[in-house]
PDB file of C-alpha atoms in Angstrom:
ATOM      1  CA  MET A   1      18.343 -19.959 -28.989  1.00 58.00           C
ATOM      2  CA  SER A   2      16.402 -20.984 -25.840  1.00 70.00           C
ATOM      3  CA  GLU A   3      13.793 -18.848 -24.135  1.00 78.00           C
ATOM      4  CA  SER A   4      13.961 -18.421 -20.452  1.00 83.00           C
ATOM      5  CA  LEU A   5      11.001 -17.642 -18.096  1.00 81.00           C
ATOM      6  CA  ILE A   6      11.355 -14.929 -15.582  1.00 78.00           C
ATOM      7  CA  ASP A   7       8.951 -15.053 -12.563  1.00 84.00           C
ATOM      8  CA  ALA A   8       8.716 -11.760 -10.879  1.00 77.00           C
ATOM      9  CA  ARG A   9       6.498  -9.861  -8.547  1.00 76.00           C
ATOM     10  CA  ILE A  10       6.400  -6.036  -8.642  1.00 68.00           C
ATOM     11  CA  THR A  11       5.097  -4.390  -5.384  1.00 70.00           C
ATOM     12  CA  PRO A  12       4.946  -0.845  -4.249  1.00 66.00           C
ATOM     13  CA  GLU A  13       7.129   0.366  -1.399  1.00 68.00           C
ATOM     14  CA  GLY A  14       6.472   2.737   1.390  1.00 64.00           C
ATOM     15  CA  HIS A  15       3.399   4.848   1.313  1.00 59.00           C
ATOM     16  CA  LEU A  16       2.110   3.485  -2.131  1.00 60.00           C
ATOM     17  CA  ASN A  17       1.132   0.008  -0.672  1.00 63.00           C
ATOM     18  CA  VAL A  18      -2.043   1.249   1.068  1.00 71.00           C
ATOM     19  CA  LEU A  19      -4.645   3.738  -0.241  1.00 73.00           C
ATOM     20  CA  SER A  20      -5.854   6.291   2.298  1.00 77.00           C
ATOM     21  CA  LYS A  21      -9.584   6.617   3.082  1.00 82.00           C
ATOM     22  CA  ILE A  22      -9.803   9.834   1.100  1.00 81.00           C
ATOM     23  CA  GLU A  23      -8.217   8.057  -1.969  1.00 76.00           C
ATOM     24  CA  VAL A  24     -10.587   5.165  -1.852  1.00 74.00           C
ATOM     25  CA  GLU A  25     -13.472   7.601  -1.586  1.00 78.00           C
ATOM     26  CA  LYS A  26     -12.237   9.439  -4.675  1.00 74.00           C
ATOM     27  CA  LEU A  27     -11.977   6.139  -6.580  1.00 72.00           C
ATOM     28  CA  LEU A  28     -15.540   5.164  -5.513  1.00 73.00           C
ATOM     29  CA  ASP A  29     -17.031   8.505  -6.424  1.00 73.00           C
ATOM     30  CA  SER A  30     -18.833   8.040  -9.737  1.00 63.00           C
ATOM     31  CA  SER A  31     -18.733  11.695 -10.832  1.00 62.00           C
ATOM     32  CA  ALA A  32     -17.243  12.456 -14.253  1.00 56.00           C
ATOM     33  CA  SER A  33     -14.243  14.215 -12.852  1.00 58.00           C
ATOM     34  CA  ASN A  34     -13.153  11.139 -10.912  1.00 62.00           C
ATOM     35  CA  SER A  35     -14.027   8.732 -13.742  1.00 72.00           C
ATOM     36  CA  ALA A  36     -10.657   9.393 -15.274  1.00 74.00           C
ATOM     37  CA  LEU A  37      -8.997   8.751 -11.954  1.00 72.00           C
ATOM     38  CA  PHE A  38     -10.610   5.396 -11.713  1.00 73.00           C
ATOM     39  CA  HIS A  39      -9.635   4.366 -15.201  1.00 77.00           C
ATOM     40  CA  LEU A  40      -5.980   5.379 -14.436  1.00 76.00           C
ATOM     41  CA  PHE A  41      -5.935   3.524 -11.209  1.00 74.00           C
ATOM     42  CA  ARG A  42      -7.419   0.397 -12.886  1.00 77.00           C
ATOM     43  CA  SER A  43      -4.953   0.535 -15.808  1.00 79.00           C
ATOM     44  CA  CYS A  44      -1.976   0.801 -13.337  1.00 76.00           C
ATOM     45  CA  SER A  45      -3.252  -1.849 -11.110  1.00 75.00           C
ATOM     46  CA  LEU A  46      -3.727  -4.300 -13.948  1.00 76.00           C
ATOM     47  CA  ALA A  47      -0.380  -3.522 -15.443  1.00 66.00           C
TER      48      ALA A  47
END
């Protein structure tokens, strides 16, 4: 059985392709409540 390589790019559509200024500020906020938000964003962006 031969293996095949798939080259794909997954990109967001519509409103998900750009973060709003408020969303960026929330991610940059180092408070404990937003720390989980940062880690979630990082995990999703690296997926």
